[in-house]
Amino acid sequence: MISLNPEEDKSKIKAPTTYSEQIEIYRKRKLDIDNPDLAENTLKRINYYRLSAYALTLKDPISKDDFIEGTSFDRLLSLYEFDRKLRLLLLGALETIEIAFRTHISYEVAHKFGPLGYKDKENFINEKFHRESLEELDKLIQKSRKGELFVEHHFRKYSGELPIWAAIEVTSFGFLSKFYRNLNEDVKKFIAKHYYKVPYFYLESWLQTLSNVRNVCAHYARLYNKRLTFPPKLFKEEQKLFDRGYIFAGIYITLRLLSKNEGQRFHIDLEALISEYEQDIDFVHIGFPSNWNDLLSQAQPRK
C-alpha cells in the first residue's frame, strides 16, 4: 500500500549512492574488483539495481549479503551479458514463431469462416471473452491507423472493415495466444495437428509460455535464475527430463515450434552462446540438465 505521508516514505527509502559508492558497497560485500574504472564505467550504463539482481546466485548462503569468496565483478558482468544475449537470441526465434502462427491462424479462420468470421461469436468458445477480444482488437486497429498504411487503406475503402489476414497484423503475441485458446475447437485441433504435429492443448500452453517469454525479452527483464510465469505443458515422457519451470523449457518448446532449418540454426547459435559463457553461468539457474544438448538435438521441430 502506498503511504499517504510523503515524509514517512522518505524516512524509509535509502539515500541515492554515487557510482564510486556503489563500487565500495560491492567491495564491502567481498566482491573482487580488479579494475575499478571498468566497474564504474559499467555502472554508468547498467543500473546498479539491475546488475545486482544477477548477484543473488553469487551470494554466500550463510551471510546472505556477502559474495562467495573469490567471486569477481567480471563474473557478475558475464552473467548479465549472457542473459542479454540469450534474450536477443530468443527474440529472433520467437519472432519467427509469432509470424508463422499469425499466418496459420488467419489463413484457417479466413477459409473456414470467411474474411470477417473472427467477428462471429459462434466461431468461438466463450462469448464474453470473444467480445472482450474484439474490443481489444478494435483499440489496436484504431491505434494503428496513424502508422500503418494498410489499416488506413481499409478505413478509406472498406469503412474500417479489416479481414482477418489484415487485422491479425496489428495484434501481439499475447493476443494471438488468447485468441487461439478461445477459437472453435475443431479449428484449433486442425491448426495444431496440421502445422505443429501436436494436440491443441499443448499448443495453447506453449503459446502462452512463449508470449510471456517474449514480453520478458522485449522489456529487457531477466531470464537467468527466474521461474517461468507460465511453465509449458510437456508430453508424459518429457516431464521427468527437466524442470519445466525454467527457461530451458521455453527453449525446448521453441525448438518444437520452429521449422527444421530454423531450429538447427537456433540450436547452433545457442551452443555457441553456452560455449562462450559456460565457465561463468550455473546451469541450475537456467534449468539446463546435464544432457541438455542431446535433449535439444532430439526435440522434433515441425517439418
PDB file of C-alpha atoms in Angstrom:
ATOM      1  CA  MET A   1       0.000   0.000   0.000  1.00  0.00           C
ATOM      2  CA  ILE A   2       1.304   3.474  -0.862  1.00  0.00           C
ATOM      3  CA  SER A   3       1.665   5.719   2.156  1.00  0.00           C
ATOM      4  CA  LEU A   4      -0.276   8.989   2.176  1.00  0.00           C
ATOM      5  CA  ASN A   5       2.502  10.592   4.230  1.00  0.00           C
ATOM      6  CA  PRO A   6       5.450  11.569   1.974  1.00  0.00           C
ATOM      7  CA  GLU A   7       7.678  12.339   4.965  1.00  0.00           C
ATOM      8  CA  GLU A   8       7.095   8.842   6.320  1.00  0.00           C
ATOM      9  CA  ASP A   9       8.064   7.343   2.955  1.00  0.00           C
ATOM     10  CA  LYS A  10      11.248   9.431   2.817  1.00  0.00           C
ATOM     11  CA  SER A  11      12.382   8.093   6.164  1.00  0.00           C
ATOM     12  CA  LYS A  12      12.206   4.508   4.902  1.00  0.00           C
ATOM     13  CA  ILE A  13      13.822   4.884   1.476  1.00  0.00           C
ATOM     14  CA  LYS A  14      17.596   4.574   1.167  1.00  0.00           C
ATOM     15  CA  ALA A  15      19.584   7.589   0.065  1.00  0.00           C
ATOM     16  CA  PRO A  16      20.966   7.512  -3.509  1.00  0.00           C
ATOM     17  CA  THR A  17      24.597   6.465  -3.943  1.00  0.00           C
ATOM     18  CA  THR A  18      27.249   7.660  -6.358  1.00  0.00           C
ATOM     19  CA  TYR A  19      28.951   5.290  -8.793  1.00  0.00           C
ATOM     20  CA  SER A  20      32.083   5.196  -6.637  1.00  0.00           C
ATOM     21  CA  GLU A  21      29.973   4.495  -3.544  1.00  0.00           C
ATOM     22  CA  GLN A  22      28.317   1.606  -5.366  1.00  0.00           C
ATOM     23  CA  ILE A  23      31.784   0.177  -6.039  1.00  0.00           C
ATOM     24  CA  GLU A  24      32.571   0.408  -2.343  1.00  0.00           C
ATOM     25  CA  ILE A  25      29.338  -1.366  -1.436  1.00  0.00           C
ATOM     26  CA  TYR A  26      30.358  -4.262  -3.688  1.00  0.00           C
ATOM     27  CA  ARG A  27      33.825  -4.357  -2.144  1.00  0.00           C
ATOM     28  CA  LYS A  28      32.460  -4.311   1.415  1.00  0.00           C
ATOM     29  CA  ARG A  29      30.389  -7.306   0.414  1.00  0.00           C
ATOM     30  CA  LYS A  30      33.591  -9.084  -0.642  1.00  0.00           C
ATOM     31  CA  LEU A  31      33.213  -8.830  -4.416  1.00  0.00           C
ATOM     32  CA  ASP A  32      36.634  -8.859  -6.095  1.00  0.00           C
ATOM     33  CA  ILE A  33      37.062  -5.780  -8.304  1.00  0.00           C
ATOM     34  CA  ASP A  34      40.429  -5.756 -10.072  1.00  0.00           C
ATOM     35  CA  ASN A  35      39.572  -2.862 -12.361  1.00  0.00           C
ATOM     36  CA  PRO A  36      37.517  -0.217 -10.532  1.00  0.00           C
ATOM     37  CA  ASP A  37      37.473   2.073 -13.571  1.00  0.00           C
ATOM     38  CA  LEU A  38      35.878  -0.656 -15.691  1.00  0.00           C
ATOM     39  CA  ALA A  39      33.415  -1.421 -12.912  1.00  0.00           C
ATOM     40  CA  GLU A  40      32.430   2.229 -12.562  1.00  0.00           C
ATOM     41  CA  ASN A  41      32.027   2.657 -16.325  1.00  0.00           C
ATOM     42  CA  THR A  42      29.832  -0.445 -16.314  1.00  0.00           C
ATOM     43  CA  LEU A  43      27.617   1.008 -13.578  1.00  0.00           C
ATOM     44  CA  LYS A  44      27.258   4.172 -15.626  1.00  0.00           C
ATOM     45  CA  ARG A  45      25.480   2.206 -18.328  1.00  0.00           C
ATOM     46  CA  ILE A  46      23.881  -0.622 -16.320  1.00  0.00           C
ATOM     47  CA  ASN A  47      21.811   0.328 -13.282  1.00  0.00           C
ATOM     48  CA  TYR A  48      23.362  -0.960 -10.038  1.00  0.00           C
ATOM     49  CA  TYR A  49      19.950  -2.328  -9.021  1.00  0.00           C
ATOM     50  CA  ARG A  50      19.564  -4.203 -12.304  1.00  0.00           C
ATOM     51  CA  LEU A  51      23.065  -5.679 -12.146  1.00  0.00           C
ATOM     52  CA  SER A  52      22.671  -6.691  -8.510  1.00  0.00           C
ATOM     53  CA  ALA A  53      19.766  -8.979  -9.444  1.00  0.00           C
ATOM     54  CA  TYR A  54      22.343 -11.227 -11.115  1.00  0.00           C
ATOM     55  CA  ALA A  55      24.389 -11.233  -7.896  1.00  0.00           C
ATOM     56  CA  LEU A  56      21.735 -13.183  -5.980  1.00  0.00           C
ATOM     57  CA  THR A  57      23.148 -16.542  -7.093  1.00  0.00           C
ATOM     58  CA  LEU A  58      26.685 -15.463  -6.159  1.00  0.00           C
ATOM     59  CA  LYS A  59      25.965 -14.633  -2.514  1.00  0.00           C
ATOM     60  CA  ASP A  60      27.220 -16.633   0.456  1.00  0.00           C
ATOM     61  CA  PRO A  61      24.227 -18.687   1.707  1.00  0.00           C
ATOM     62  CA  ILE A  62      25.236 -18.053   5.326  1.00  0.00           C
ATOM     63  CA  SER A  63      25.899 -14.323   5.380  1.00  0.00           C
ATOM     64  CA  LYS A  64      23.456 -13.668   2.501  1.00  0.00           C
ATOM     65  CA  ASP A  65      24.865 -10.164   1.979  1.00  0.00           C
ATOM     66  CA  ASP A  66      28.460 -11.127   1.220  1.00  0.00           C
ATOM     67  CA  PHE A  67      29.588 -12.709  -2.021  1.00  0.00           C
ATOM     68  CA  ILE A  68      31.040 -16.207  -2.121  1.00  0.00           C
ATOM     69  CA  GLU A  69      34.787 -15.975  -1.631  1.00  0.00           C
ATOM     70  CA  GLY A  70      36.620 -15.418  -4.913  1.00  0.00           C
ATOM     71  CA  THR A  71      33.611 -14.042  -6.807  1.00  0.00           C
ATOM     72  CA  SER A  72      34.652 -11.310  -9.219  1.00  0.00           C
ATOM     73  CA  PHE A  73      32.916  -8.353 -10.775  1.00  0.00           C
ATOM     74  CA  ASP A  74      33.868  -9.855 -14.142  1.00  0.00           C
ATOM     75  CA  ARG A  75      31.796 -12.947 -13.406  1.00  0.00           C
ATOM     76  CA  LEU A  76      28.846 -10.837 -12.313  1.00  0.00           C
ATOM     77  CA  LEU A  77      29.064  -8.902 -15.556  1.00  0.00           C
ATOM     78  CA  SER A  78      29.350 -12.162 -17.542  1.00  0.00           C
ATOM     79  CA  LEU A  79      26.044 -13.389 -16.096  1.00  0.00           C
ATOM     80  CA  TYR A  80      24.422 -10.161 -17.198  1.00  0.00           C
ATOM     81  CA  GLU A  81      25.913 -10.359 -20.701  1.00  0.00           C
ATOM     82  CA  PHE A  82      24.922 -13.999 -21.084  1.00  0.00           C
ATOM     83  CA  ASP A  83      21.344 -13.184 -20.129  1.00  0.00           C
ATOM     84  CA  ARG A  84      21.251 -10.225 -22.504  1.00  0.00           C
ATOM     85  CA  LYS A  85      22.493 -12.303 -25.442  1.00  0.00           C
ATOM     86  CA  LEU A  86      20.110 -15.147 -24.599  1.00  0.00           C
ATOM     87  CA  ARG A  87      17.189 -12.704 -24.714  1.00  0.00           C
ATOM     88  CA  LEU A  88      18.296 -11.426 -28.122  1.00  0.00           C
ATOM     89  CA  LEU A  89      18.666 -14.975 -29.456  1.00  0.00           C
ATOM     90  CA  LEU A  90      15.203 -15.930 -28.224  1.00  0.00           C
ATOM     91  CA  LEU A  91      13.616 -12.763 -29.612  1.00  0.00           C
ATOM     92  CA  GLY A  92      14.703 -13.705 -33.121  1.00  0.00           C
ATOM     93  CA  ALA A  93      13.306 -17.232 -32.808  1.00  0.00           C
ATOM     94  CA  LEU A  94      10.074 -16.058 -31.197  1.00  0.00           C
ATOM     95  CA  GLU A  95       9.556 -13.500 -33.964  1.00  0.00           C
ATOM     96  CA  THR A  96       9.702 -16.349 -36.480  1.00  0.00           C
ATOM     97  CA  ILE A  97       7.197 -18.403 -34.469  1.00  0.00           C
ATOM     98  CA  GLU A  98       4.812 -15.470 -33.968  1.00  0.00           C
ATOM     99  CA  ILE A  99       4.754 -14.503 -37.647  1.00  0.00           C
ATOM    100  CA  ALA A 100       4.214 -18.110 -38.734  1.00  0.00           C
ATOM    101  CA  PHE A 101       1.391 -18.540 -36.235  1.00  0.00           C
ATOM    102  CA  ARG A 102      -0.284 -15.327 -37.403  1.00  0.00           C
ATOM    103  CA  THR A 103      -0.182 -16.736 -40.922  1.00  0.00           C
ATOM    104  CA  HIS A 104      -1.628 -20.102 -39.936  1.00  0.00           C
ATOM    105  CA  ILE A 105      -4.432 -18.783 -37.764  1.00  0.00           C
ATOM    106  CA  SER A 106      -5.523 -16.062 -40.211  1.00  0.00           C
ATOM    107  CA  TYR A 107      -5.457 -18.457 -43.171  1.00  0.00           C
ATOM    108  CA  GLU A 108      -7.537 -21.132 -41.456  1.00  0.00           C
ATOM    109  CA  VAL A 109     -10.050 -18.705 -39.912  1.00  0.00           C
ATOM    110  CA  ALA A 110     -10.498 -16.922 -43.257  1.00  0.00           C
ATOM    111  CA  HIS A 111     -11.021 -20.130 -45.242  1.00  0.00           C
ATOM    112  CA  LYS A 112     -13.321 -21.773 -42.705  1.00  0.00           C
ATOM    113  CA  PHE A 113     -15.367 -18.793 -41.521  1.00  0.00           C
ATOM    114  CA  GLY A 114     -14.789 -16.072 -44.113  1.00  0.00           C
ATOM    115  CA  PRO A 115     -12.776 -12.802 -44.061  1.00  0.00           C
ATOM    116  CA  LEU A 116     -14.825 -11.383 -41.162  1.00  0.00           C
ATOM    117  CA  GLY A 117     -15.529 -14.682 -39.446  1.00  0.00           C
ATOM    118  CA  TYR A 118     -13.420 -13.630 -36.475  1.00  0.00           C
ATOM    119  CA  LYS A 119     -16.256 -11.235 -35.528  1.00  0.00           C
ATOM    120  CA  ASP A 120     -18.849 -14.001 -35.231  1.00  0.00           C
ATOM    121  CA  LYS A 121     -19.226 -15.249 -31.643  1.00  0.00           C
ATOM    122  CA  GLU A 122     -20.457 -18.619 -32.950  1.00  0.00           C
ATOM    123  CA  ASN A 123     -16.899 -19.408 -34.064  1.00  0.00           C
ATOM    124  CA  PHE A 124     -15.532 -19.145 -30.535  1.00  0.00           C
ATOM    125  CA  ILE A 125     -15.914 -20.973 -27.245  1.00  0.00           C
ATOM    126  CA  ASN A 126     -16.522 -18.184 -24.740  1.00  0.00           C
ATOM    127  CA  GLU A 127     -18.847 -15.381 -25.827  1.00  0.00           C
ATOM    128  CA  LYS A 128     -17.754 -12.927 -23.125  1.00  0.00           C
ATOM    129  CA  PHE A 129     -14.070 -13.461 -23.868  1.00  0.00           C
ATOM    130  CA  HIS A 130     -14.763 -13.111 -27.586  1.00  0.00           C
ATOM    131  CA  ARG A 131     -16.489  -9.783 -27.023  1.00  0.00           C
ATOM    132  CA  GLU A 132     -13.590  -8.531 -24.907  1.00  0.00           C
ATOM    133  CA  SER A 133     -11.135  -9.692 -27.575  1.00  0.00           C
ATOM    134  CA  LEU A 134     -12.979  -7.735 -30.254  1.00  0.00           C
ATOM    135  CA  GLU A 135     -12.909  -4.634 -28.056  1.00  0.00           C
ATOM    136  CA  GLU A 136      -9.166  -5.053 -27.559  1.00  0.00           C
ATOM    137  CA  LEU A 137      -8.651  -5.646 -31.270  1.00  0.00           C
ATOM    138  CA  ASP A 138     -10.630  -2.528 -32.153  1.00  0.00           C
ATOM    139  CA  LYS A 139      -8.363  -0.463 -29.895  1.00  0.00           C
ATOM    140  CA  LEU A 140      -5.288  -1.957 -31.564  1.00  0.00           C
ATOM    141  CA  ILE A 141      -6.692  -1.194 -35.014  1.00  0.00           C
ATOM    142  CA  GLN A 142      -7.541   2.402 -34.089  1.00  0.00           C
ATOM    143  CA  LYS A 143      -4.096   2.863 -32.582  1.00  0.00           C
ATOM    144  CA  SER A 144      -2.501   1.560 -35.785  1.00  0.00           C
ATOM    145  CA  ARG A 145      -4.316   3.938 -38.149  1.00  0.00           C
ATOM    146  CA  LYS A 146      -1.654   6.635 -37.960  1.00  0.00           C
ATOM    147  CA  GLY A 147       1.332   4.383 -38.516  1.00  0.00           C
ATOM    148  CA  GLU A 148       0.081   1.525 -40.685  1.00  0.00           C
ATOM    149  CA  LEU A 149      -0.903   2.398 -44.246  1.00  0.00           C
ATOM    150  CA  PHE A 150      -2.788  -0.859 -44.782  1.00  0.00           C
ATOM    151  CA  VAL A 151      -5.071  -0.061 -41.831  1.00  0.00           C
ATOM    152  CA  GLU A 152      -5.867   3.428 -43.135  1.00  0.00           C
ATOM    153  CA  HIS A 153      -6.461   1.922 -46.602  1.00  0.00           C
ATOM    154  CA  HIS A 154      -9.172  -0.357 -45.213  1.00  0.00           C
ATOM    155  CA  PHE A 155     -10.818   2.540 -43.407  1.00  0.00           C
ATOM    156  CA  ARG A 156     -10.968   4.601 -46.577  1.00  0.00           C
ATOM    157  CA  LYS A 157     -12.036   1.834 -48.944  1.00  0.00           C
ATOM    158  CA  TYR A 158     -13.938  -0.626 -46.746  1.00  0.00           C
ATOM    159  CA  SER A 159     -15.341   1.573 -43.937  1.00  0.00           C
ATOM    160  CA  GLY A 160     -12.830   0.208 -41.456  1.00  0.00           C
ATOM    161  CA  GLU A 161     -13.689  -3.453 -42.011  1.00  0.00           C
ATOM    162  CA  LEU A 162     -10.428  -5.401 -41.826  1.00  0.00           C
ATOM    163  CA  PRO A 163     -10.363  -9.031 -42.986  1.00  0.00           C
ATOM    164  CA  ILE A 164      -8.699 -11.431 -40.581  1.00  0.00           C
ATOM    165  CA  TRP A 165      -5.425 -11.507 -42.558  1.00  0.00           C
ATOM    166  CA  ALA A 166      -5.099  -7.725 -42.128  1.00  0.00           C
ATOM    167  CA  ALA A 167      -6.441  -7.441 -38.584  1.00  0.00           C
ATOM    168  CA  ILE A 168      -4.076 -10.146 -37.352  1.00  0.00           C
ATOM    169  CA  GLU A 169      -1.073  -7.975 -38.262  1.00  0.00           C
ATOM    170  CA  VAL A 170      -1.783  -5.398 -35.554  1.00  0.00           C
ATOM    171  CA  THR A 171      -2.032  -7.954 -32.747  1.00  0.00           C
ATOM    172  CA  SER A 172       0.560  -9.009 -30.181  1.00  0.00           C
ATOM    173  CA  PHE A 173       1.844 -12.481 -29.404  1.00  0.00           C
ATOM    174  CA  GLY A 174      -0.226 -12.408 -26.218  1.00  0.00           C
ATOM    175  CA  PHE A 175      -3.398 -11.539 -28.118  1.00  0.00           C
ATOM    176  CA  LEU A 176      -2.765 -14.395 -30.570  1.00  0.00           C
ATOM    177  CA  SER A 177      -2.304 -16.824 -27.717  1.00  0.00           C
ATOM    178  CA  LYS A 178      -5.632 -15.831 -26.118  1.00  0.00           C
ATOM    179  CA  PHE A 179      -7.413 -15.702 -29.491  1.00  0.00           C
ATOM    180  CA  TYR A 180      -6.309 -19.252 -30.290  1.00  0.00           C
ATOM    181  CA  ARG A 181      -7.343 -20.533 -26.857  1.00  0.00           C
ATOM    182  CA  ASN A 182     -10.907 -19.272 -27.414  1.00  0.00           C
ATOM    183  CA  LEU A 183     -11.167 -20.456 -31.011  1.00  0.00           C
ATOM    184  CA  ASN A 184     -13.607 -23.124 -32.200  1.00  0.00           C
ATOM    185  CA  GLU A 185     -12.193 -26.448 -31.054  1.00  0.00           C
ATOM    186  CA  ASP A 186     -12.243 -28.105 -34.482  1.00  0.00           C
ATOM    187  CA  VAL A 187     -10.164 -25.290 -35.959  1.00  0.00           C
ATOM    188  CA  LYS A 188      -7.781 -25.365 -33.001  1.00  0.00           C
ATOM    189  CA  LYS A 189      -7.274 -29.075 -33.477  1.00  0.00           C
ATOM    190  CA  PHE A 190      -6.631 -28.682 -37.198  1.00  0.00           C
ATOM    191  CA  ILE A 191      -4.058 -25.896 -36.784  1.00  0.00           C
ATOM    192  CA  ALA A 192      -2.203 -27.779 -34.048  1.00  0.00           C
ATOM    193  CA  LYS A 193      -2.142 -31.087 -35.926  1.00  0.00           C
ATOM    194  CA  HIS A 194      -1.578 -29.785 -39.463  1.00  0.00           C
ATOM    195  CA  TYR A 195       1.115 -27.193 -38.767  1.00  0.00           C
ATOM    196  CA  TYR A 196       2.708 -28.286 -35.491  1.00  0.00           C
ATOM    197  CA  LYS A 197       2.022 -32.021 -35.154  1.00  0.00           C
ATOM    198  CA  VAL A 198       0.808 -31.736 -31.543  1.00  0.00           C
ATOM    199  CA  PRO A 199      -2.567 -31.876 -29.754  1.00  0.00           C
ATOM    200  CA  TYR A 200      -4.077 -28.404 -29.453  1.00  0.00           C
ATOM    201  CA  PHE A 201      -3.913 -28.208 -25.634  1.00  0.00           C
ATOM    202  CA  TYR A 202      -0.104 -28.395 -25.833  1.00  0.00           C
ATOM    203  CA  LEU A 203      -0.045 -25.630 -28.411  1.00  0.00           C
ATOM    204  CA  GLU A 204      -2.314 -23.498 -26.208  1.00  0.00           C
ATOM    205  CA  SER A 205       0.115 -23.917 -23.329  1.00  0.00           C
ATOM    206  CA  TRP A 206       3.251 -23.336 -25.406  1.00  0.00           C
ATOM    207  CA  LEU A 207       1.921 -20.134 -26.946  1.00  0.00           C
ATOM    208  CA  GLN A 208       1.044 -18.792 -23.503  1.00  0.00           C
ATOM    209  CA  THR A 209       4.532 -19.652 -22.235  1.00  0.00           C
ATOM    210  CA  LEU A 210       6.325 -18.128 -25.197  1.00  0.00           C
ATOM    211  CA  SER A 211       4.214 -14.978 -25.352  1.00  0.00           C
ATOM    212  CA  ASN A 212       5.263 -14.312 -21.762  1.00  0.00           C
ATOM    213  CA  VAL A 213       8.918 -15.131 -22.510  1.00  0.00           C
ATOM    214  CA  ARG A 214       8.746 -12.790 -25.480  1.00  0.00           C
ATOM    215  CA  ASN A 215       7.494  -9.980 -23.222  1.00  0.00           C
ATOM    216  CA  VAL A 216      10.313 -10.631 -20.752  1.00  0.00           C
ATOM    217  CA  CYS A 217      12.851 -10.436 -23.573  1.00  0.00           C
ATOM    218  CA  ALA A 218      11.309  -7.369 -25.206  1.00  0.00           C
ATOM    219  CA  HIS A 219      11.326  -5.453 -21.914  1.00  0.00           C
ATOM    220  CA  TYR A 220      14.939  -6.412 -21.094  1.00  0.00           C
ATOM    221  CA  ALA A 221      13.899  -8.311 -17.986  1.00  0.00           C
ATOM    222  CA  ARG A 222      15.840 -11.221 -16.535  1.00  0.00           C
ATOM    223  CA  LEU A 223      15.716 -14.869 -17.618  1.00  0.00           C
ATOM    224  CA  TYR A 224      18.644 -16.106 -15.530  1.00  0.00           C
ATOM    225  CA  ASN A 225      17.602 -17.543 -12.157  1.00  0.00           C
ATOM    226  CA  LYS A 226      13.956 -16.764 -12.759  1.00  0.00           C
ATOM    227  CA  ARG A 227      10.989 -19.136 -12.837  1.00  0.00           C
ATOM    228  CA  LEU A 228       8.675 -19.025 -15.833  1.00  0.00           C
ATOM    229  CA  THR A 229       5.337 -17.361 -15.110  1.00  0.00           C
ATOM    230  CA  PHE A 230       3.578 -19.974 -17.257  1.00  0.00           C
ATOM    231  CA  PRO A 231       5.500 -23.284 -17.340  1.00  0.00           C
ATOM    232  CA  PRO A 232       4.624 -25.220 -20.513  1.00  0.00           C
ATOM    233  CA  LYS A 233       2.759 -28.496 -20.587  1.00  0.00           C
ATOM    234  CA  LEU A 234       5.027 -31.355 -21.630  1.00  0.00           C
ATOM    235  CA  PHE A 235       4.442 -34.829 -23.005  1.00  0.00           C
ATOM    236  CA  LYS A 236       4.453 -37.553 -20.360  1.00  0.00           C
ATOM    237  CA  GLU A 237       7.820 -38.927 -21.461  1.00  0.00           C
ATOM    238  CA  GLU A 238       9.374 -35.452 -21.233  1.00  0.00           C
ATOM    239  CA  GLN A 239       8.088 -34.453 -17.799  1.00  0.00           C
ATOM    240  CA  LYS A 240      10.928 -36.093 -15.854  1.00  0.00           C
ATOM    241  CA  LEU A 241      13.710 -34.991 -18.188  1.00  0.00           C
ATOM    242  CA  PHE A 242      13.993 -31.410 -16.936  1.00  0.00           C
ATOM    243  CA  ASP A 243      12.337 -28.769 -14.753  1.00  0.00           C
ATOM    244  CA  ARG A 244       9.643 -27.096 -16.834  1.00  0.00           C
ATOM    245  CA  GLY A 245       9.778 -24.005 -14.634  1.00  0.00           C
ATOM    246  CA  TYR A 246      12.993 -22.535 -16.067  1.00  0.00           C
ATOM    247  CA  ILE A 247      13.938 -21.022 -19.405  1.00  0.00           C
ATOM    248  CA  PHE A 248      15.293 -24.332 -20.713  1.00  0.00           C
ATOM    249  CA  ALA A 249      11.684 -25.493 -21.010  1.00  0.00           C
ATOM    250  CA  GLY A 250      10.924 -22.378 -23.058  1.00  0.00           C
ATOM    251  CA  ILE A 251      13.913 -23.080 -25.283  1.00  0.00           C
ATOM    252  CA  TYR A 252      12.831 -26.692 -25.704  1.00  0.00           C
ATOM    253  CA  ILE A 253       9.327 -25.805 -26.913  1.00  0.00           C
ATOM    254  CA  THR A 254      10.759 -23.037 -29.084  1.00  0.00           C
ATOM    255  CA  LEU A 255      12.630 -25.731 -30.977  1.00  0.00           C
ATOM    256  CA  ARG A 256       9.449 -27.778 -31.227  1.00  0.00           C
ATOM    257  CA  LEU A 257       7.662 -24.900 -32.961  1.00  0.00           C
ATOM    258  CA  LEU A 258      10.394 -23.867 -35.381  1.00  0.00           C
ATOM    259  CA  SER A 259      10.858 -25.455 -38.788  1.00  0.00           C
ATOM    260  CA  LYS A 260      13.710 -27.953 -39.105  1.00  0.00           C
ATOM    261  CA  ASN A 261      16.136 -25.487 -40.699  1.00  0.00           C
ATOM    262  CA  GLU A 262      15.164 -22.674 -38.340  1.00  0.00           C
ATOM    263  CA  GLY A 263      15.554 -24.999 -35.375  1.00  0.00           C
ATOM    264  CA  GLN A 264      19.007 -26.111 -36.462  1.00  0.00           C
ATOM    265  CA  ARG A 265      20.200 -22.502 -36.778  1.00  0.00           C
ATOM    266  CA  PHE A 266      18.772 -21.610 -33.389  1.00  0.00           C
ATOM    267  CA  HIS A 267      20.406 -24.663 -31.795  1.00  0.00           C
ATOM    268  CA  ILE A 268      23.806 -23.853 -33.309  1.00  0.00           C
ATOM    269  CA  ASP A 269      23.632 -20.252 -32.100  1.00  0.00           C
ATOM    270  CA  LEU A 270      22.602 -21.408 -28.619  1.00  0.00           C
ATOM    271  CA  GLU A 271      25.513 -23.870 -28.471  1.00  0.00           C
ATOM    272  CA  ALA A 272      27.911 -21.053 -29.352  1.00  0.00           C
ATOM    273  CA  LEU A 273      26.438 -18.804 -26.659  1.00  0.00           C
ATOM    274  CA  ILE A 274      26.651 -21.521 -23.995  1.00  0.00           C
ATOM    275  CA  SER A 275      30.243 -22.297 -25.009  1.00  0.00           C
ATOM    276  CA  GLU A 276      31.197 -18.636 -24.639  1.00  0.00           C
ATOM    277  CA  TYR A 277      29.845 -18.336 -21.085  1.00  0.00           C
ATOM    278  CA  GLU A 278      29.847 -21.874 -19.670  1.00  0.00           C
ATOM    279  CA  GLN A 279      32.669 -21.088 -17.214  1.00  0.00           C
ATOM    280  CA  ASP A 280      30.609 -18.397 -15.528  1.00  0.00           C
ATOM    281  CA  ILE A 281      26.968 -19.500 -15.692  1.00  0.00           C
ATOM    282  CA  ASP A 282      25.389 -22.074 -13.405  1.00  0.00           C
ATOM    283  CA  PHE A 283      23.196 -24.393 -15.458  1.00  0.00           C
ATOM    284  CA  VAL A 284      20.916 -24.991 -12.475  1.00  0.00           C
ATOM    285  CA  HIS A 285      19.726 -21.390 -12.651  1.00  0.00           C
ATOM    286  CA  ILE A 286      18.527 -21.745 -16.235  1.00  0.00           C
ATOM    287  CA  GLY A 287      17.160 -25.259 -15.806  1.00  0.00           C
ATOM    288  CA  PHE A 288      19.624 -26.942 -18.176  1.00  0.00           C
ATOM    289  CA  PRO A 289      20.063 -30.654 -17.332  1.00  0.00           C
ATOM    290  CA  SER A 290      23.481 -32.252 -17.869  1.00  0.00           C
ATOM    291  CA  ASN A 291      22.312 -33.766 -21.186  1.00  0.00           C
ATOM    292  CA  TRP A 292      20.725 -30.517 -22.398  1.00  0.00           C
ATOM    293  CA  ASN A 293      22.411 -30.623 -25.794  1.00  0.00           C
ATOM    294  CA  ASP A 294      21.210 -34.150 -26.516  1.00  0.00           C
ATOM    295  CA  LEU A 295      17.666 -33.236 -25.474  1.00  0.00           C
ATOM    296  CA  LEU A 296      17.618 -30.239 -27.787  1.00  0.00           C
ATOM    297  CA  SER A 297      19.037 -32.343 -30.611  1.00  0.00           C
ATOM    298  CA  GLN A 298      16.205 -34.828 -30.106  1.00  0.00           C
ATOM    299  CA  ALA A 299      13.494 -32.177 -29.927  1.00  0.00           C
ATOM    300  CA  GLN A 300      11.440 -32.669 -33.070  1.00  0.00           C
ATOM    301  CA  PRO A 301      10.606 -29.364 -34.745  1.00  0.00           C
ATOM    302  CA  ARG A 302       7.761 -29.407 -37.251  1.00  0.00           C
ATOM    303  CA  LYS A 303       8.717 -30.277 -40.837  1.00  0.00           C
TER     304      LYS A 303
END
